[in-house]
mmCIF file with all atom_site columns, C-alpha atoms in Angstrom:
data_model
loop_
_atom_site.group_PDB
_atom_site.id
_atom_site.type_symbol
_atom_site.label_atom_id
_atom_site.label_alt_id
_atom_site.label_comp_id
_atom_site.label_asym_id
_atom_site.label_entity_id
_atom_site.label_seq_id
_atom_site.pdbx_PDB_ins_code
_atom_site.Cartn_x
_atom_site.Cartn_y
_atom_site.Cartn_z
_atom_site.occupancy
_atom_site.B_iso_or_equiv
_atom_site.pdbx_formal_charge
_atom_site.auth_seq_id
_atom_site.auth_comp_id
_atom_site.auth_asym_id
_atom_site.auth_atom_id
_atom_site.pdbx_PDB_model_num
ATOM 1   C CA . UNK A 1 1   ? 118.931 173.746 165.358 1.00 41.00 ? 1   UNK A CA 1
ATOM 2   C CA . UNK A 1 2   ? 122.457 173.795 163.215 1.00 71.00 ? 2   UNK A CA 1
ATOM 3   C CA . UNK A 1 3   ? 124.969 171.036 163.181 1.00 88.00 ? 3   UNK A CA 1
ATOM 4   C CA . UNK A 1 4   ? 127.604 173.426 162.899 1.00 94.00 ? 4   UNK A CA 1
ATOM 5   C CA . UNK A 1 5   ? 128.250 176.652 164.521 1.00 95.00 ? 5   UNK A CA 1
ATOM 6   C CA . UNK A 1 6   ? 129.030 180.050 163.396 1.00 97.00 ? 6   UNK A CA 1
ATOM 7   C CA . UNK A 1 7   ? 132.668 179.904 164.606 1.00 97.00 ? 7   UNK A CA 1
ATOM 8   C CA . UNK A 1 8   ? 132.643 176.513 162.960 1.00 96.00 ? 8   UNK A CA 1
ATOM 9   C CA . UNK A 1 9   ? 132.127 177.208 159.708 1.00 96.00 ? 9   UNK A CA 1
ATOM 10  C CA . UNK A 1 10  ? 133.673 181.134 159.990 1.00 97.00 ? 10  UNK A CA 1
ATOM 11  C CA . UNK A 1 11  ? 137.180 178.923 160.749 1.00 97.00 ? 11  UNK A CA 1
ATOM 12  C CA . UNK A 1 12  ? 136.010 176.349 158.046 1.00 96.00 ? 12  UNK A CA 1
ATOM 13  C CA . UNK A 1 13  ? 135.286 179.062 155.242 1.00 97.00 ? 13  UNK A CA 1
ATOM 14  C CA . UNK A 1 14  ? 138.533 181.042 156.269 1.00 97.00 ? 14  UNK A CA 1
ATOM 15  C CA . UNK A 1 15  ? 141.106 179.186 158.065 1.00 97.00 ? 15  UNK A CA 1
ATOM 16  C CA . UNK A 1 16  ? 143.795 180.607 160.173 1.00 97.00 ? 16  UNK A CA 1
ATOM 17  C CA . UNK A 1 17  ? 146.758 180.244 159.785 1.00 97.00 ? 17  UNK A CA 1
ATOM 18  C CA . UNK A 1 18  ? 147.313 177.423 156.798 1.00 98.00 ? 18  UNK A CA 1
ATOM 19  C CA . UNK A 1 19  ? 150.342 176.363 155.309 1.00 98.00 ? 19  UNK A CA 1
ATOM 20  C CA . UNK A 1 20  ? 154.229 175.264 155.762 1.00 98.00 ? 20  UNK A CA 1
ATOM 21  C CA . UNK A 1 21  ? 157.083 176.992 157.753 1.00 98.00 ? 21  UNK A CA 1
ATOM 22  C CA . UNK A 1 22  ? 160.107 175.837 155.710 1.00 97.00 ? 22  UNK A CA 1
ATOM 23  C CA . UNK A 1 23  ? 162.363 176.053 158.915 1.00 97.00 ? 23  UNK A CA 1
ATOM 24  C CA . UNK A 1 24  ? 160.833 175.348 161.150 1.00 98.00 ? 24  UNK A CA 1
ATOM 25  C CA . UNK A 1 25  ? 161.856 174.247 164.667 1.00 98.00 ? 25  UNK A CA 1
ATOM 26  C CA . UNK A 1 26  ? 159.264 171.320 165.310 1.00 98.00 ? 26  UNK A CA 1
ATOM 27  C CA . UNK A 1 27  ? 156.807 169.679 163.099 1.00 98.00 ? 27  UNK A CA 1
ATOM 28  C CA . UNK A 1 28  ? 153.994 167.255 164.634 1.00 98.00 ? 28  UNK A CA 1
ATOM 29  C CA . UNK A 1 29  ? 151.643 165.313 162.722 1.00 97.00 ? 29  UNK A CA 1
ATOM 30  C CA . UNK A 1 30  ? 148.476 163.409 164.024 1.00 96.00 ? 30  UNK A CA 1
ATOM 31  C CA . UNK A 1 31  ? 145.618 160.635 162.438 1.00 93.00 ? 31  UNK A CA 1
ATOM 32  C CA . UNK A 1 32  ? 143.316 159.196 162.612 1.00 85.00 ? 32  UNK A CA 1
ATOM 33  C CA . UNK A 1 33  ? 142.999 155.035 161.019 1.00 79.00 ? 33  UNK A CA 1
ATOM 34  C CA . UNK A 1 34  ? 138.952 155.017 160.661 1.00 81.00 ? 34  UNK A CA 1
ATOM 35  C CA . UNK A 1 35  ? 138.034 158.404 159.113 1.00 82.00 ? 35  UNK A CA 1
ATOM 36  C CA . UNK A 1 36  ? 141.381 159.410 157.245 1.00 87.00 ? 36  UNK A CA 1
ATOM 37  C CA . UNK A 1 37  ? 142.150 162.583 158.869 1.00 92.00 ? 37  UNK A CA 1
ATOM 38  C CA . UNK A 1 38  ? 145.841 163.866 159.298 1.00 96.00 ? 38  UNK A CA 1
ATOM 39  C CA . UNK A 1 39  ? 146.891 166.916 160.509 1.00 97.00 ? 39  UNK A CA 1
ATOM 40  C CA . UNK A 1 40  ? 150.559 168.409 160.338 1.00 98.00 ? 40  UNK A CA 1
ATOM 41  C CA . UNK A 1 41  ? 151.325 171.713 162.492 1.00 98.00 ? 41  UNK A CA 1
ATOM 42  C CA . UNK A 1 42  ? 154.448 173.956 161.949 1.00 98.00 ? 42  UNK A CA 1
ATOM 43  C CA . UNK A 1 43  ? 156.543 175.642 164.885 1.00 98.00 ? 43  UNK A CA 1
ATOM 44  C CA . UNK A 1 44  ? 158.600 178.581 164.957 1.00 98.00 ? 44  UNK A CA 1
ATOM 45  C CA . UNK A 1 45  ? 159.975 179.089 168.822 1.00 98.00 ? 45  UNK A CA 1
ATOM 46  C CA . UNK A 1 46  ? 161.303 182.494 169.622 1.00 97.00 ? 46  UNK A CA 1
ATOM 47  C CA . UNK A 1 47  ? 162.845 181.847 173.450 1.00 96.00 ? 47  UNK A CA 1
ATOM 48  C CA . UNK A 1 48  ? 160.416 179.185 174.969 1.00 94.00 ? 48  UNK A CA 1
ATOM 49  C CA . UNK A 1 49  ? 157.430 181.126 172.529 1.00 97.00 ? 49  UNK A CA 1
ATOM 50  C CA . UNK A 1 50  ? 154.995 180.092 169.758 1.00 98.00 ? 50  UNK A CA 1
ATOM 51  C CA . UNK A 1 51  ? 156.489 183.271 167.280 1.00 98.00 ? 51  UNK A CA 1
ATOM 52  C CA . UNK A 1 52  ? 154.664 181.411 164.063 1.00 98.00 ? 52  UNK A CA 1
ATOM 53  C CA . UNK A 1 53  ? 152.448 178.120 163.805 1.00 98.00 ? 53  UNK A CA 1
ATOM 54  C CA . UNK A 1 54  ? 151.414 176.855 160.783 1.00 98.00 ? 54  UNK A CA 1
ATOM 55  C CA . UNK A 1 55  ? 148.978 173.420 159.687 1.00 98.00 ? 55  UNK A CA 1
ATOM 56  C CA . UNK A 1 56  ? 148.294 171.788 156.715 1.00 97.00 ? 56  UNK A CA 1
ATOM 57  C CA . UNK A 1 57  ? 145.071 169.046 157.555 1.00 96.00 ? 57  UNK A CA 1
ATOM 58  C CA . UNK A 1 58  ? 143.818 166.662 155.183 1.00 95.00 ? 58  UNK A CA 1
ATOM 59  C CA . UNK A 1 59  ? 140.069 166.063 156.245 1.00 93.00 ? 59  UNK A CA 1
ATOM 60  C CA . UNK A 1 60  ? 136.604 167.410 156.642 1.00 93.00 ? 60  UNK A CA 1
ATOM 61  C CA . UNK A 1 61  ? 135.788 170.621 157.765 1.00 94.00 ? 61  UNK A CA 1
ATOM 62  C CA . UNK A 1 62  ? 135.742 170.156 161.633 1.00 95.00 ? 62  UNK A CA 1
ATOM 63  C CA . UNK A 1 63  ? 139.102 169.100 161.129 1.00 95.00 ? 63  UNK A CA 1
ATOM 64  C CA . UNK A 1 64  ? 140.243 172.524 159.495 1.00 97.00 ? 64  UNK A CA 1
ATOM 65  C CA . UNK A 1 65  ? 138.427 174.505 161.730 1.00 97.00 ? 65  UNK A CA 1
ATOM 66  C CA . UNK A 1 66  ? 139.924 172.460 165.107 1.00 97.00 ? 66  UNK A CA 1
ATOM 67  C CA . UNK A 1 67  ? 143.782 173.093 163.919 1.00 97.00 ? 67  UNK A CA 1
ATOM 68  C CA . UNK A 1 68  ? 143.113 176.745 162.458 1.00 98.00 ? 68  UNK A CA 1
ATOM 69  C CA . UNK A 1 69  ? 141.767 177.171 166.240 1.00 98.00 ? 69  UNK A CA 1
ATOM 70  C CA . UNK A 1 70  ? 143.606 175.343 167.311 1.00 98.00 ? 70  UNK A CA 1
ATOM 71  C CA . UNK A 1 71  ? 146.836 177.406 166.077 1.00 98.00 ? 71  UNK A CA 1
ATOM 72  C CA . UNK A 1 72  ? 145.233 180.452 167.160 1.00 98.00 ? 72  UNK A CA 1
ATOM 73  C CA . UNK A 1 73  ? 144.851 179.579 171.016 1.00 98.00 ? 73  UNK A CA 1
ATOM 74  C CA . UNK A 1 74  ? 148.723 179.051 171.236 1.00 98.00 ? 74  UNK A CA 1
ATOM 75  C CA . UNK A 1 75  ? 150.380 181.359 169.356 1.00 98.00 ? 75  UNK A CA 1
ATOM 76  C CA . UNK A 1 76  ? 152.381 183.883 170.719 1.00 98.00 ? 76  UNK A CA 1
ATOM 77  C CA . UNK A 1 77  ? 152.311 181.630 173.925 1.00 97.00 ? 77  UNK A CA 1
ATOM 78  C CA . UNK A 1 78  ? 154.748 179.695 175.745 1.00 96.00 ? 78  UNK A CA 1
ATOM 79  C CA . UNK A 1 79  ? 155.945 176.453 174.584 1.00 94.00 ? 79  UNK A CA 1
ATOM 80  C CA . UNK A 1 80  ? 154.158 174.771 178.770 1.00 92.00 ? 80  UNK A CA 1
ATOM 81  C CA . UNK A 1 81  ? 150.621 176.496 177.547 1.00 94.00 ? 81  UNK A CA 1
ATOM 82  C CA . UNK A 1 82  ? 151.082 175.621 174.175 1.00 95.00 ? 82  UNK A CA 1
ATOM 83  C CA . UNK A 1 83  ? 151.554 171.346 175.802 1.00 94.00 ? 83  UNK A CA 1
ATOM 84  C CA . UNK A 1 84  ? 148.391 172.352 178.509 1.00 94.00 ? 84  UNK A CA 1
ATOM 85  C CA . UNK A 1 85  ? 145.542 172.742 175.136 1.00 95.00 ? 85  UNK A CA 1
ATOM 86  C CA . UNK A 1 86  ? 143.294 170.496 175.808 1.00 95.00 ? 86  UNK A CA 1
ATOM 87  C CA . UNK A 1 87  ? 141.008 168.812 172.984 1.00 95.00 ? 87  UNK A CA 1
ATOM 88  C CA . UNK A 1 88  ? 137.913 170.606 175.842 1.00 96.00 ? 88  UNK A CA 1
ATOM 89  C CA . UNK A 1 89  ? 139.353 174.205 174.882 1.00 96.00 ? 89  UNK A CA 1
ATOM 90  C CA . UNK A 1 90  ? 139.644 174.091 171.274 1.00 97.00 ? 90  UNK A CA 1
ATOM 91  C CA . UNK A 1 91  ? 135.413 172.290 171.387 1.00 96.00 ? 91  UNK A CA 1
ATOM 92  C CA . UNK A 1 92  ? 135.008 175.633 173.226 1.00 97.00 ? 92  UNK A CA 1
ATOM 93  C CA . UNK A 1 93  ? 136.164 177.999 171.674 1.00 97.00 ? 93  UNK A CA 1
ATOM 94  C CA . UNK A 1 94  ? 134.470 176.710 168.471 1.00 97.00 ? 94  UNK A CA 1
ATOM 95  C CA . UNK A 1 95  ? 131.434 176.840 170.326 1.00 96.00 ? 95  UNK A CA 1
ATOM 96  C CA . UNK A 1 96  ? 130.945 173.018 169.715 1.00 95.00 ? 96  UNK A CA 1
ATOM 97  C CA . UNK A 1 97  ? 131.215 169.864 168.062 1.00 95.00 ? 97  UNK A CA 1
ATOM 98  C CA . UNK A 1 98  ? 128.769 167.280 166.691 1.00 92.00 ? 98  UNK A CA 1
ATOM 99  C CA . UNK A 1 99  ? 129.589 164.272 169.144 1.00 92.00 ? 99  UNK A CA 1
ATOM 100 C CA . UNK A 1 100 ? 131.069 162.625 166.027 1.00 91.00 ? 100 UNK A CA 1
ATOM 101 C CA . UNK A 1 101 ? 133.954 164.798 165.195 1.00 92.00 ? 101 UNK A CA 1
ATOM 102 C CA . UNK A 1 102 ? 135.134 165.773 168.556 1.00 91.00 ? 102 UNK A CA 1
ATOM 103 C CA . UNK A 1 103 ? 138.655 163.191 166.990 1.00 91.00 ? 103 UNK A CA 1
ATOM 104 C CA . UNK A 1 104 ? 139.061 166.354 164.984 1.00 92.00 ? 104 UNK A CA 1
ATOM 105 C CA . UNK A 1 105 ? 139.734 168.642 168.315 1.00 94.00 ? 105 UNK A CA 1
ATOM 106 C CA . UNK A 1 106 ? 141.800 165.571 170.221 1.00 93.00 ? 106 UNK A CA 1
ATOM 107 C CA . UNK A 1 107 ? 143.722 165.502 166.397 1.00 95.00 ? 107 UNK A CA 1
ATOM 108 C CA . UNK A 1 108 ? 144.729 169.240 166.928 1.00 95.00 ? 108 UNK A CA 1
ATOM 109 C CA . UNK A 1 109 ? 145.999 168.848 170.631 1.00 95.00 ? 109 UNK A CA 1
ATOM 110 C CA . UNK A 1 110 ? 147.927 165.586 169.322 1.00 96.00 ? 110 UNK A CA 1
ATOM 111 C CA . UNK A 1 111 ? 149.585 167.379 166.940 1.00 97.00 ? 111 UNK A CA 1
ATOM 112 C CA . UNK A 1 112 ? 150.077 169.932 168.618 1.00 97.00 ? 112 UNK A CA 1
ATOM 113 C CA . UNK A 1 113 ? 152.001 167.886 171.456 1.00 95.00 ? 113 UNK A CA 1
ATOM 114 C CA . UNK A 1 114 ? 153.845 166.183 168.319 1.00 96.00 ? 114 UNK A CA 1
ATOM 115 C CA . UNK A 1 115 ? 155.242 169.379 167.282 1.00 97.00 ? 115 UNK A CA 1
ATOM 116 C CA . UNK A 1 116 ? 156.409 170.203 170.820 1.00 96.00 ? 116 UNK A CA 1
ATOM 117 C CA . UNK A 1 117 ? 158.244 166.705 171.272 1.00 95.00 ? 117 UNK A CA 1
ATOM 118 C CA . UNK A 1 118 ? 159.290 167.476 167.591 1.00 97.00 ? 118 UNK A CA 1
ATOM 119 C CA . UNK A 1 119 ? 161.078 170.509 169.014 1.00 97.00 ? 119 UNK A CA 1
ATOM 120 C CA . UNK A 1 120 ? 162.581 169.536 172.123 1.00 95.00 ? 120 UNK A CA 1
ATOM 121 C CA . UNK A 1 121 ? 164.073 166.441 170.675 1.00 95.00 ? 121 UNK A CA 1
ATOM 122 C CA . UNK A 1 122 ? 165.847 168.760 167.734 1.00 96.00 ? 122 UNK A CA 1
ATOM 123 C CA . UNK A 1 123 ? 166.949 170.805 171.010 1.00 94.00 ? 123 UNK A CA 1
ATOM 124 C CA . UNK A 1 124 ? 168.277 168.108 173.455 1.00 93.00 ? 124 UNK A CA 1
ATOM 125 C CA . UNK A 1 125 ? 165.557 169.419 175.778 1.00 89.00 ? 125 UNK A CA 1
ATOM 126 C CA . UNK A 1 126 ? 164.183 166.002 177.573 1.00 87.00 ? 126 UNK A CA 1
ATOM 127 C CA . UNK A 1 127 ? 159.772 166.175 177.387 1.00 76.00 ? 127 UNK A CA 1
ATOM 128 C CA . UNK A 1 128 ? 158.363 163.930 179.716 1.00 72.00 ? 128 UNK A CA 1
ATOM 129 C CA . UNK A 1 129 ? 154.385 163.067 178.596 1.00 66.00 ? 129 UNK A CA 1
ATOM 130 C CA . UNK A 1 130 ? 154.106 162.021 182.250 1.00 60.00 ? 130 UNK A CA 1
ATOM 131 C CA . UNK A 1 131 ? 153.939 165.806 182.938 1.00 56.00 ? 131 UNK A CA 1
ATOM 132 C CA . UNK A 1 132 ? 150.974 166.588 180.231 1.00 53.00 ? 132 UNK A CA 1
ATOM 133 C CA . UNK A 1 133 ? 148.732 163.534 181.138 1.00 46.00 ? 133 UNK A CA 1
ATOM 134 C CA . UNK A 1 134 ? 145.991 162.629 178.834 1.00 48.00 ? 134 UNK A CA 1
ATOM 135 C CA . UNK A 1 135 ? 142.348 164.382 179.302 1.00 43.00 ? 135 UNK A CA 1
ATOM 136 C CA . UNK A 1 136 ? 140.449 161.582 177.833 1.00 42.00 ? 136 UNK A CA 1
ATOM 137 C CA . UNK A 1 137 ? 138.729 160.313 174.748 1.00 40.00 ? 137 UNK A CA 1
ATOM 138 C CA . UNK A 1 138 ? 136.370 161.635 172.453 1.00 39.00 ? 138 UNK A CA 1
ATOM 139 C CA . UNK A 1 139 ? 134.244 158.933 173.048 1.00 39.00 ? 139 UNK A CA 1
ATOM 140 C CA . UNK A 1 140 ? 135.993 156.261 171.826 1.00 36.00 ? 140 UNK A CA 1
ATOM 141 C CA . UNK A 1 141 ? 137.537 157.370 168.310 1.00 38.00 ? 141 UNK A CA 1
ATOM 142 C CA . UNK A 1 142 ? 140.999 156.475 169.340 1.00 36.00 ? 142 UNK A CA 1
ATOM 143 C CA . UNK A 1 143 ? 139.971 152.883 170.600 1.00 32.00 ? 143 UNK A CA 1
#
């Protein structure tokens, strides 16, 4: 059995939405000190909907694939829906990740939340992280 699904390999080899939005409405970053992966998500918002999304990721193939898939899953969605995106949904959309790479999908979820929070902060909109509870860890990668 292959370590990575064809979907993971496709998103690694042909990442969607890679790049920078220079005039982004929200920017979020997440990183993992243990493995060194860093993700930055850029959002362009129109009428409460994600009109454009880009990412920059420094990390392994799973991190790049997770960033790519996460941006595909939130493009065109309302911010409230983007905030509900879970690392489990990213992993499922990728047709799975090896257990030791699940932290990559967690970073994608965290970077999106950070970008939405940045947008809310810039707009003076109250953000209550309690409305979006932690969905659990990926097996200890965040302590």
